[in-house]
Short mmCIF file of C-alpha atoms in Angstrom, two decimals:
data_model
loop_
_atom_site.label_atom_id
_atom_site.label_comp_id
_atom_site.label_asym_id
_atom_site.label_seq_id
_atom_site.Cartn_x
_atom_site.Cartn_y
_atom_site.Cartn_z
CA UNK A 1 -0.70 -3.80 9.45
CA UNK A 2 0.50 -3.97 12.80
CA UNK A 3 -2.05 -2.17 14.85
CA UNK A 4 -5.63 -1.75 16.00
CA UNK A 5 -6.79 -0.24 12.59
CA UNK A 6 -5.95 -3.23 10.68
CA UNK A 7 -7.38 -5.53 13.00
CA UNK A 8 -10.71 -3.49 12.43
CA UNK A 9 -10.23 -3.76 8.66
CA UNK A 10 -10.45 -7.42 8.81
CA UNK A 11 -14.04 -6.98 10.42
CA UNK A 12 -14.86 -4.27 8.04
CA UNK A 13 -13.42 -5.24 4.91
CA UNK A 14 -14.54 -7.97 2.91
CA UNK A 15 -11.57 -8.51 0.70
CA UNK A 16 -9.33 -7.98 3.17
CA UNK A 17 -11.07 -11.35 4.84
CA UNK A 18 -11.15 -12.85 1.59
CA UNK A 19 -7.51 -12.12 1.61
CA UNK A 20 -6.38 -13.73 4.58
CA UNK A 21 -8.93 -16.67 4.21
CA UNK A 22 -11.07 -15.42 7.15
CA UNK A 23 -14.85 -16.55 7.54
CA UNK A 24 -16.13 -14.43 9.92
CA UNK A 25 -19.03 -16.56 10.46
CA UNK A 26 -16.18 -19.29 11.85
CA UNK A 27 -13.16 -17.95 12.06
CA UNK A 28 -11.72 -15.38 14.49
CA UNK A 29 -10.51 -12.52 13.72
CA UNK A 30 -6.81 -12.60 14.62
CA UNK A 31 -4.94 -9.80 17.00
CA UNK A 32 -2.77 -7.02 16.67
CA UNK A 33 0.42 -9.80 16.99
CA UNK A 34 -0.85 -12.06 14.75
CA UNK A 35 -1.65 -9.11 12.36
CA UNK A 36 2.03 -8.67 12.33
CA UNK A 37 3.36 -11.97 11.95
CA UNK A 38 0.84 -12.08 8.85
CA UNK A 39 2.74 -8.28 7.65
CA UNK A 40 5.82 -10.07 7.69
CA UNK A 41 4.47 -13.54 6.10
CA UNK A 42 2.97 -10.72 3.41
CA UNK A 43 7.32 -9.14 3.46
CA UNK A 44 8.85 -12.31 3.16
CA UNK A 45 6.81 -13.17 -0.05
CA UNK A 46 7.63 -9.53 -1.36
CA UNK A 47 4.03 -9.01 -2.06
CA UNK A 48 5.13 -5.42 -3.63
CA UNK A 49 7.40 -7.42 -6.60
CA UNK A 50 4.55 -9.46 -6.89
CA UNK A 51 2.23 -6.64 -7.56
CA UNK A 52 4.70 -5.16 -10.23
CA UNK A 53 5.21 -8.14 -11.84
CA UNK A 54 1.12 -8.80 -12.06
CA UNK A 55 0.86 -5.16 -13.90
CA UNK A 56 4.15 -5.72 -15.85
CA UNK A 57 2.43 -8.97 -17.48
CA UNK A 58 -0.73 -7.35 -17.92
CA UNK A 59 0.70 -4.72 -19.74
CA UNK A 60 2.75 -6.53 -21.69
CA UNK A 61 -0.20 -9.10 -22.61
CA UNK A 62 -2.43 -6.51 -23.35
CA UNK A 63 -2.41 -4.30 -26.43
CA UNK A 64 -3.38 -1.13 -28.27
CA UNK A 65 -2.38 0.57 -31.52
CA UNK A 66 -0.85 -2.45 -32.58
CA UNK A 67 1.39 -3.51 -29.62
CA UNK A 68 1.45 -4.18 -26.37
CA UNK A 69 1.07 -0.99 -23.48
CA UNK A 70 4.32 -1.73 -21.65
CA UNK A 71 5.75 0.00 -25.49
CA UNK A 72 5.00 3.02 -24.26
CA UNK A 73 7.40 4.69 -22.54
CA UNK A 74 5.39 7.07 -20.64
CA UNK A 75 3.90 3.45 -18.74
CA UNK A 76 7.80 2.42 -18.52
CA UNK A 77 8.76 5.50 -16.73
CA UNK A 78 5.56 5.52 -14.81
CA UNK A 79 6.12 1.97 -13.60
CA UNK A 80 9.90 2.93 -12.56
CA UNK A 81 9.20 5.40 -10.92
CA UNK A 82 6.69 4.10 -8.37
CA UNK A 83 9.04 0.89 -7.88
CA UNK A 84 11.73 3.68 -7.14
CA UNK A 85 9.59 5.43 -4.64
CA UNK A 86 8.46 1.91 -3.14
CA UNK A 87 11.98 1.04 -2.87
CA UNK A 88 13.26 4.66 -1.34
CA UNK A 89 10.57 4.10 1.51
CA UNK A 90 11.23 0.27 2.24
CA UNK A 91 15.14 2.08 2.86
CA UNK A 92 13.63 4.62 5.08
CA UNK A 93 11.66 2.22 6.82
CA UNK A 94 14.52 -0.03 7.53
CA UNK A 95 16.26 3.63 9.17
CA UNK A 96 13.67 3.62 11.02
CA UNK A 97 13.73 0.58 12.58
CA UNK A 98 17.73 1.08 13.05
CA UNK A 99 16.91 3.86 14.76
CA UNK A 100 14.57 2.29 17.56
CA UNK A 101 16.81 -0.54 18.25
CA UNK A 102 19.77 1.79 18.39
CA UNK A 103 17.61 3.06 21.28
CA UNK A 104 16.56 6.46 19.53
CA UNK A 105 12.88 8.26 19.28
CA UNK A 106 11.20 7.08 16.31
CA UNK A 107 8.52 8.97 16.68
CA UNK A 108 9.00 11.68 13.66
CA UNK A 109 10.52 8.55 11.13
CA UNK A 110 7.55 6.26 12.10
CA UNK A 111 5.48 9.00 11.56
CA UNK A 112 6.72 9.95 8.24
CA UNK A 113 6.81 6.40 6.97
CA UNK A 114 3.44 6.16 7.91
CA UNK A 115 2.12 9.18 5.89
CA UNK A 116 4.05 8.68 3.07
CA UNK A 117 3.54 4.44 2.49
CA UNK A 118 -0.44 5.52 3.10
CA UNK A 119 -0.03 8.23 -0.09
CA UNK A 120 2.39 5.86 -1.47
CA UNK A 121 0.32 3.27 -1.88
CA UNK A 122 -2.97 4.43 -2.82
CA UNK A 123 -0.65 6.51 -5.88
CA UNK A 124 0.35 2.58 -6.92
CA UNK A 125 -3.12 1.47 -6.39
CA UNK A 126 -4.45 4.80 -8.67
CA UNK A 127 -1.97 3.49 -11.25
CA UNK A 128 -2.73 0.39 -11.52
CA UNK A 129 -6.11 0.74 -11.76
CA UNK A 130 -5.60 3.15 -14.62
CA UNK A 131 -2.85 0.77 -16.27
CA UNK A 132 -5.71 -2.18 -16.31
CA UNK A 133 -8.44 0.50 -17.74
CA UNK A 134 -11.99 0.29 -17.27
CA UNK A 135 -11.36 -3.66 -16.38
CA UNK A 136 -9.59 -2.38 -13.46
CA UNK A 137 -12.47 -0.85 -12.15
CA UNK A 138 -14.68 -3.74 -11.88
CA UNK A 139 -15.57 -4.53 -8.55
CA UNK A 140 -14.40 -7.95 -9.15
CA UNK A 141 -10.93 -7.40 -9.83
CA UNK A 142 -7.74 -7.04 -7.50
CA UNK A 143 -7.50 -3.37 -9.23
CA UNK A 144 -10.40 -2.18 -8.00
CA UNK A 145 -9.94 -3.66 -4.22
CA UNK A 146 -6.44 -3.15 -4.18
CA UNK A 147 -7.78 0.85 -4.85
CA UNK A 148 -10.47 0.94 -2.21
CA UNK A 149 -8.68 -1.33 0.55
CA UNK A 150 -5.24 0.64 0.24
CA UNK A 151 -7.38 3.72 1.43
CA UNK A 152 -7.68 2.31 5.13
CA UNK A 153 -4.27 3.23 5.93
CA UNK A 154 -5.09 6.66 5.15
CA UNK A 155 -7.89 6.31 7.59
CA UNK A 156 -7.37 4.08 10.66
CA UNK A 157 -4.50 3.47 12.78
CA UNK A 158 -3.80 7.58 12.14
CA UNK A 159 -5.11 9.37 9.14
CA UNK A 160 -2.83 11.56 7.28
CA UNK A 161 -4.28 14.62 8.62
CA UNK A 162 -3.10 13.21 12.28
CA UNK A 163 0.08 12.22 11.34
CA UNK A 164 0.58 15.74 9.48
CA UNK A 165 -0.35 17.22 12.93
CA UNK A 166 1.51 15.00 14.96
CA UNK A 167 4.70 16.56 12.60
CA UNK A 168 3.64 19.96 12.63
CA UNK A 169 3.47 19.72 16.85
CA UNK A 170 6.92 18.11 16.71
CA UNK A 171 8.32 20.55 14.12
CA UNK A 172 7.03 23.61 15.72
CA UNK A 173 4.53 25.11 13.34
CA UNK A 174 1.75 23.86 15.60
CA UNK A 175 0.20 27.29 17.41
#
């Protein structure tokens, strides 16, 4: 959320506006710096645990076959296993930054961080959608914009396909 991409996903997304509380018609649409000071507004409210938390009271709320979804342990695996994989990356992000202010080239960590919170999150967005059923897809739910706004960071600022060749180049297997 700190780049050029997500400034150009507040202009092109609507819920992304909605989001931030932006009325294009009379608000402006902030900068790359302000972008970032809202990323880290969004990190010091742990928006993640807040996301978990929304599908772990859904699921428990919710029922089928005579109790609630988060029963099943398939969905309790499921659940752990994306906030382990969330959790793994927010570590390897925080290398990463380490590394730059210990004066290193972050280059091949940003990179990877980059590809892998893109996949990363549209695999939490696919799940949650499919933990919230066909109410998740409904336009009007945060399911079904969390699942089509989490695909810009697969798109701008660098799709994966970029950051897969900027890898390959630095790793050699670039002809």
């Amino acid at each position: 959320l700190s780049d050029p991409g997500a400034e150009e996903a507040l202009y092109d997304i609507h819920s992304m506006r909605d989001f931030a509380g932006l009325d294009l018609g009379h608000d402006p649409i902030p900068d790359e710096t302000t972008i970032l000071n809202f990323r880290h507004l969004l990190e010091k409210h742990n928006l993640t645990e807040a996301l978990f938390d929304a599908v772990k009271a859904y699921l428990k709320e919710r029922h089928a076959f005579g109790q609630p979804l988060m029963a099943n342990q398939y969905l309790q695996y499921r659940l752990a296993e994306l906030a382990a994989d969330v959790d793994l990356l927010r570590h390897y992000n925080l290398a990463t930054a380490a590394a730059y202010m210990a004066g290193e080239n972050p280059t091949r960590m940003a990179t990877i961080g980059k590809l892998k919170a893109s996949r990363l999150a549209r695999e939490v967005a696919d799940w949650c959608l499919q933990f919230h059923g066909g109410t998740g897809y409904m336009e009007e739910t945060w399911t079904a914009r969390y699942f089509r706004d989490t695909r810009l960071a697969s798109i701008g600022a660098g799709s994966d396909e970029t950051m897969l060749q900027v890898l390959a180049r630095m790793d050699g297997y670039w002809v």
